[in-house]
Amino acid sequence: MEKEIVISAHKLTKKFGDFIATNEITFKVYAGEIFGFLGANGAGKTTAMKMLCGLSIPSAGEATIAGFDVYRETEKIKQNIGYMSQKFSLYEDLTVVENIRFFGGIYGLSNKELKSKSEALIKTLGLEKEVDKLVGSLPLGWKQKLAFSVAILHEPKIVFLDEPTGGVDPVTRRQFWDLIYDASDRGITIFVTTHYMDEAEYCDRVSMMVDGYMKALDSPENLKKTHGAATMDEVFFDLARGAQRQGD
């Protein structure tokens, strides 16, 4: 049975004047896949993600997200994806339950759906005693897990995660990845950027961006074999050797 393609990019390019932020990147992502999008600062990750989310129009190339064109159907793309930014993406001056209700409303959930999904989410995260607390008062790990859960509240086809575990402790990072695995098992495609190379091992496939180019794309195991490396850190350093850029 052929896998469903939910992200397709062909020679996707973004220029800012003479500067080429992403240079003809081509790849496909399949339904339910955990796809790691890796690269150092300045590699072009953030620029590429903005194009895929419908937030930035490409300069050249083609791409479809959940079947929708990145040039003509950006609003439909936004309706079919979830997004969690590197900086915490909920409202800290609202309570846990107010945030859930607010974003559920934005995603177009009915009152009945919102009630059942809110209860399930709060129970899953163990936040029963914190529902009426301001989100700003929660530990960072809980904030990140809540932000991810809210990003997939509407069961999107794809969720984009931009450095989702930055700054949290190793135990919380592992718990966060359990949530990612659960979402993937439910058919949600995960597109994740991370600078933790051990997290690359958790992905089904990994791409490596260097100076705007996609230098590699394969499973972590195959990448390690290809580069004669014991870890994904070694793969990354091998590919990124000689990179010129310092800022994304």
Short mmCIF file of C-alpha atoms in Angstrom, two decimals:
data_model
loop_
_atom_site.label_atom_id
_atom_site.label_comp_id
_atom_site.label_asym_id
_atom_site.label_seq_id
_atom_site.Cartn_x
_atom_site.Cartn_y
_atom_site.Cartn_z
CA MET A 1 0.00 0.00 0.00
CA GLU A 2 1.40 3.37 -1.05
CA LYS A 3 2.01 5.86 1.75
CA GLU A 4 0.03 9.09 1.74
CA ILE A 5 2.22 12.13 1.04
CA VAL A 6 1.26 15.05 3.29
CA ILE A 7 4.18 17.40 2.56
CA SER A 8 5.74 17.67 -0.86
CA ALA A 9 8.41 20.20 -1.80
CA HIS A 10 10.21 20.48 -5.13
CA LYS A 11 13.10 22.90 -5.60
CA LEU A 12 11.58 25.17 -2.93
CA THR A 13 13.57 28.39 -2.79
CA LYS A 14 13.42 31.60 -0.77
CA LYS A 15 15.48 34.67 -1.62
CA PHE A 16 15.89 37.93 0.25
CA GLY A 17 17.51 40.19 -2.34
CA ASP A 18 20.74 38.45 -3.35
CA PHE A 19 20.68 36.20 -0.28
CA ILE A 20 19.31 32.68 -0.88
CA ALA A 21 17.92 31.45 2.44
CA THR A 22 16.75 28.07 1.12
CA ASN A 23 18.15 26.76 -2.14
CA GLU A 24 15.99 24.36 -4.20
CA ILE A 25 15.12 21.96 -1.37
CA THR A 26 13.21 18.85 -2.45
CA PHE A 27 11.62 16.25 -0.15
CA LYS A 28 8.43 14.41 0.80
CA VAL A 29 6.92 13.63 4.21
CA TYR A 30 4.44 10.82 4.74
CA ALA A 31 1.32 10.56 6.90
CA GLY A 32 2.07 9.66 10.51
CA GLU A 33 5.81 10.11 10.04
CA ILE A 34 8.08 11.81 12.58
CA PHE A 35 10.28 13.94 10.32
CA GLY A 36 13.31 15.69 11.80
CA PHE A 37 14.42 18.93 10.13
CA LEU A 38 17.89 19.66 11.43
CA GLY A 39 20.61 22.23 10.88
CA ALA A 40 22.75 24.80 12.64
CA ASN A 41 21.68 28.43 13.09
CA GLY A 42 21.59 30.00 9.64
CA ALA A 43 21.00 26.73 7.81
CA GLY A 44 17.57 27.80 6.54
CA LYS A 45 15.31 25.73 8.82
CA THR A 46 13.12 28.55 10.07
CA THR A 47 12.71 30.07 6.62
CA ALA A 48 11.68 26.70 5.18
CA MET A 49 9.21 26.05 8.00
CA LYS A 50 7.56 29.45 7.49
CA MET A 51 6.98 28.64 3.82
CA LEU A 52 5.53 25.24 4.66
CA CYS A 53 3.17 26.76 7.25
CA GLY A 54 1.84 29.31 4.78
CA LEU A 55 3.48 32.23 6.60
CA SER A 56 5.95 33.12 3.84
CA ILE A 57 5.55 32.90 0.06
CA PRO A 58 8.39 31.04 -1.74
CA SER A 59 10.49 32.82 -4.35
CA ALA A 60 10.52 29.72 -6.56
CA GLY A 61 9.72 26.02 -6.58
CA GLU A 62 6.60 24.08 -5.64
CA ALA A 63 5.11 22.71 -2.43
CA THR A 64 1.86 21.27 -1.15
CA ILE A 65 0.91 20.86 2.51
CA ALA A 66 -1.96 18.46 3.30
CA GLY A 67 -2.78 18.69 -0.39
CA PHE A 68 -2.93 22.51 -0.48
CA ASP A 69 -0.68 24.77 -2.55
CA VAL A 70 1.70 27.10 -0.65
CA TYR A 71 1.09 29.93 -3.12
CA ARG A 72 -2.68 29.89 -3.52
CA GLU A 73 -4.14 28.08 -0.49
CA THR A 74 -2.30 29.38 2.56
CA GLU A 75 -5.49 29.81 4.62
CA LYS A 76 -6.49 26.19 4.00
CA ILE A 77 -2.99 25.10 5.01
CA LYS A 78 -3.33 26.97 8.32
CA GLN A 79 -6.65 25.21 8.99
CA ASN A 80 -5.09 21.77 8.54
CA ILE A 81 -1.92 22.14 10.57
CA GLY A 82 -0.88 22.70 14.17
CA TYR A 83 2.10 24.87 15.10
CA MET A 84 4.20 25.24 18.21
CA SER A 85 6.85 27.94 18.15
CA GLN A 86 10.25 27.87 19.78
CA LYS A 87 9.10 30.59 22.16
CA PHE A 88 6.19 29.54 24.33
CA SER A 89 3.02 29.93 22.30
CA LEU A 90 0.18 30.13 24.84
CA TYR A 91 -1.13 33.16 26.76
CA GLU A 92 0.56 33.30 30.15
CA ASP A 93 -2.02 35.67 31.63
CA LEU A 94 -4.84 33.20 30.97
CA THR A 95 -5.50 30.05 32.99
CA VAL A 96 -4.88 26.55 31.68
CA VAL A 97 -8.55 25.96 30.89
CA GLU A 98 -8.97 29.44 29.36
CA ASN A 99 -6.09 28.77 26.97
CA ILE A 100 -7.59 25.44 25.94
CA ARG A 101 -11.01 27.00 25.31
CA PHE A 102 -9.54 29.98 23.46
CA PHE A 103 -7.47 27.93 21.02
CA GLY A 104 -10.21 25.33 20.66
CA GLY A 105 -12.50 28.14 19.54
CA ILE A 106 -9.92 29.42 17.04
CA TYR A 107 -9.63 25.89 15.62
CA GLY A 108 -13.40 25.79 15.13
CA LEU A 109 -14.27 23.05 17.61
CA SER A 110 -17.90 22.81 18.67
CA ASN A 111 -18.78 23.30 22.34
CA LYS A 112 -19.35 19.55 22.67
CA GLU A 113 -16.01 18.68 21.07
CA LEU A 114 -14.20 21.31 23.12
CA LYS A 115 -15.65 20.02 26.38
CA SER A 116 -14.69 16.39 25.75
CA LYS A 117 -11.26 17.20 24.32
CA SER A 118 -10.48 19.62 27.18
CA GLU A 119 -11.34 17.03 29.81
CA ALA A 120 -9.28 14.36 28.08
CA LEU A 121 -6.29 16.69 27.62
CA ILE A 122 -6.30 17.83 31.25
CA LYS A 123 -6.51 14.23 32.47
CA THR A 124 -3.75 13.03 30.13
CA LEU A 125 -1.36 15.76 31.28
CA GLY A 126 -2.30 15.37 34.95
CA LEU A 127 -3.32 19.01 35.25
CA GLU A 128 -6.58 18.52 37.17
CA LYS A 129 -5.34 20.64 40.09
CA GLU A 130 -3.86 23.33 37.83
CA VAL A 131 -6.80 24.06 35.47
CA ASP A 132 -7.55 27.42 37.12
CA LYS A 133 -3.92 28.51 37.51
CA LEU A 134 -2.37 31.09 35.21
CA VAL A 135 -0.22 29.38 32.59
CA GLY A 136 2.60 31.76 33.44
CA SER A 137 2.87 30.16 36.89
CA LEU A 138 3.48 26.62 35.51
CA PRO A 139 6.95 25.04 35.25
CA LEU A 140 8.45 25.25 31.74
CA GLY A 141 8.06 21.52 31.10
CA TRP A 142 4.33 21.61 31.79
CA LYS A 143 3.97 24.72 29.61
CA GLN A 144 5.64 22.97 26.69
CA LYS A 145 3.55 19.81 27.02
CA LEU A 146 0.38 21.92 27.27
CA ALA A 147 1.37 23.99 24.22
CA PHE A 148 1.90 20.83 22.16
CA SER A 149 -1.38 19.30 23.30
CA VAL A 150 -3.26 22.49 22.41
CA ALA A 151 -1.53 22.60 18.98
CA ILE A 152 -3.07 19.21 18.13
CA LEU A 153 -6.41 19.76 19.88
CA HIS A 154 -8.19 19.92 16.50
CA GLU A 155 -6.48 16.71 15.25
CA PRO A 156 -4.58 18.39 12.39
CA LYS A 157 -2.99 16.34 9.63
CA ILE A 158 0.42 17.85 10.42
CA VAL A 159 1.95 19.60 13.41
CA PHE A 160 5.05 21.78 13.02
CA LEU A 161 7.27 21.95 16.11
CA ASP A 162 10.06 24.54 16.19
CA GLU A 163 12.67 23.58 18.81
CA PRO A 164 9.90 22.33 21.14
CA THR A 165 12.14 21.02 23.95
CA GLY A 166 14.58 23.90 24.21
CA GLY A 167 15.49 24.65 27.82
CA VAL A 168 13.68 21.75 29.48
CA ASP A 169 15.34 19.01 31.53
CA PRO A 170 16.11 15.54 30.07
CA VAL A 171 13.26 13.79 31.91
CA THR A 172 10.70 16.31 30.63
CA ARG A 173 12.17 16.03 27.13
CA ARG A 174 11.58 12.28 27.23
CA GLN A 175 7.98 12.80 28.43
CA PHE A 176 7.43 15.33 25.63
CA TRP A 177 8.57 12.77 23.08
CA ASP A 178 6.08 10.27 24.49
CA LEU A 179 3.37 12.79 23.54
CA ILE A 180 4.87 13.04 20.05
CA TYR A 181 4.85 9.25 19.64
CA ASP A 182 1.23 9.10 20.75
CA ALA A 183 0.21 11.78 18.22
CA SER A 184 2.09 9.96 15.47
CA ASP A 185 0.34 6.71 16.37
CA ARG A 186 -2.97 8.56 15.86
CA GLY A 187 -1.92 9.48 12.33
CA ILE A 188 -0.71 13.04 12.93
CA THR A 189 2.44 13.82 10.98
CA ILE A 190 5.20 15.44 13.06
CA PHE A 191 7.58 17.94 11.46
CA VAL A 192 10.12 18.89 14.11
CA THR A 193 13.24 21.04 14.27
CA THR A 194 15.67 20.40 17.10
CA HIS A 195 19.28 21.12 17.97
CA TYR A 196 19.46 18.08 20.29
CA MET A 197 21.09 15.42 18.14
CA ASP A 198 19.96 12.62 20.47
CA GLU A 199 16.38 13.61 19.55
CA ALA A 200 17.21 13.00 15.89
CA GLU A 201 17.42 9.33 16.85
CA TYR A 202 13.70 9.40 17.75
CA CYS A 203 12.68 10.43 14.21
CA ASP A 204 11.67 8.08 11.40
CA ARG A 205 13.71 10.15 8.95
CA VAL A 206 15.98 13.14 9.28
CA SER A 207 17.02 15.88 6.87
CA MET A 208 20.14 17.97 7.36
CA MET A 209 20.21 21.59 6.17
CA VAL A 210 23.56 23.33 5.61
CA ASP A 211 23.79 26.90 4.27
CA GLY A 212 20.36 26.74 2.66
CA TYR A 213 20.88 23.37 0.99
CA MET A 214 19.42 20.01 2.02
CA LYS A 215 22.62 17.98 2.38
CA ALA A 216 21.14 14.67 3.53
CA LEU A 217 17.82 12.88 3.99
CA ASP A 218 17.44 9.36 5.39
CA SER A 219 16.71 7.38 8.53
CA PRO A 220 19.08 8.04 11.45
CA GLU A 221 20.43 4.50 11.16
CA ASN A 222 21.20 4.84 7.45
CA LEU A 223 22.79 8.26 7.93
CA LYS A 224 25.13 6.87 10.58
CA LYS A 225 26.10 4.00 8.29
CA THR A 226 26.67 6.31 5.32
CA HIS A 227 28.92 8.63 7.32
CA GLY A 228 30.65 5.92 9.34
CA ALA A 229 29.37 7.56 12.51
CA ALA A 230 28.40 6.18 15.89
CA THR A 231 26.04 9.04 16.74
CA MET A 232 23.93 11.66 14.98
CA ASP A 233 26.26 14.29 16.48
CA GLU A 234 29.06 12.85 14.37
CA VAL A 235 26.84 12.83 11.26
CA PHE A 236 25.94 16.47 11.84
CA PHE A 237 29.53 17.60 12.31
CA ASP A 238 30.59 15.71 9.18
CA LEU A 239 27.88 17.38 7.08
CA ALA A 240 28.17 20.84 8.62
CA ARG A 241 31.95 21.05 8.36
CA GLY A 242 32.75 24.25 6.48
CA ALA A 243 29.30 25.83 6.90
CA GLN A 244 29.48 29.61 6.42
CA ARG A 245 26.30 30.99 7.94
CA GLN A 246 25.90 32.04 11.55
CA GLY A 247 22.27 33.30 11.79
CA ASP A 248 18.90 32.07 10.47
#
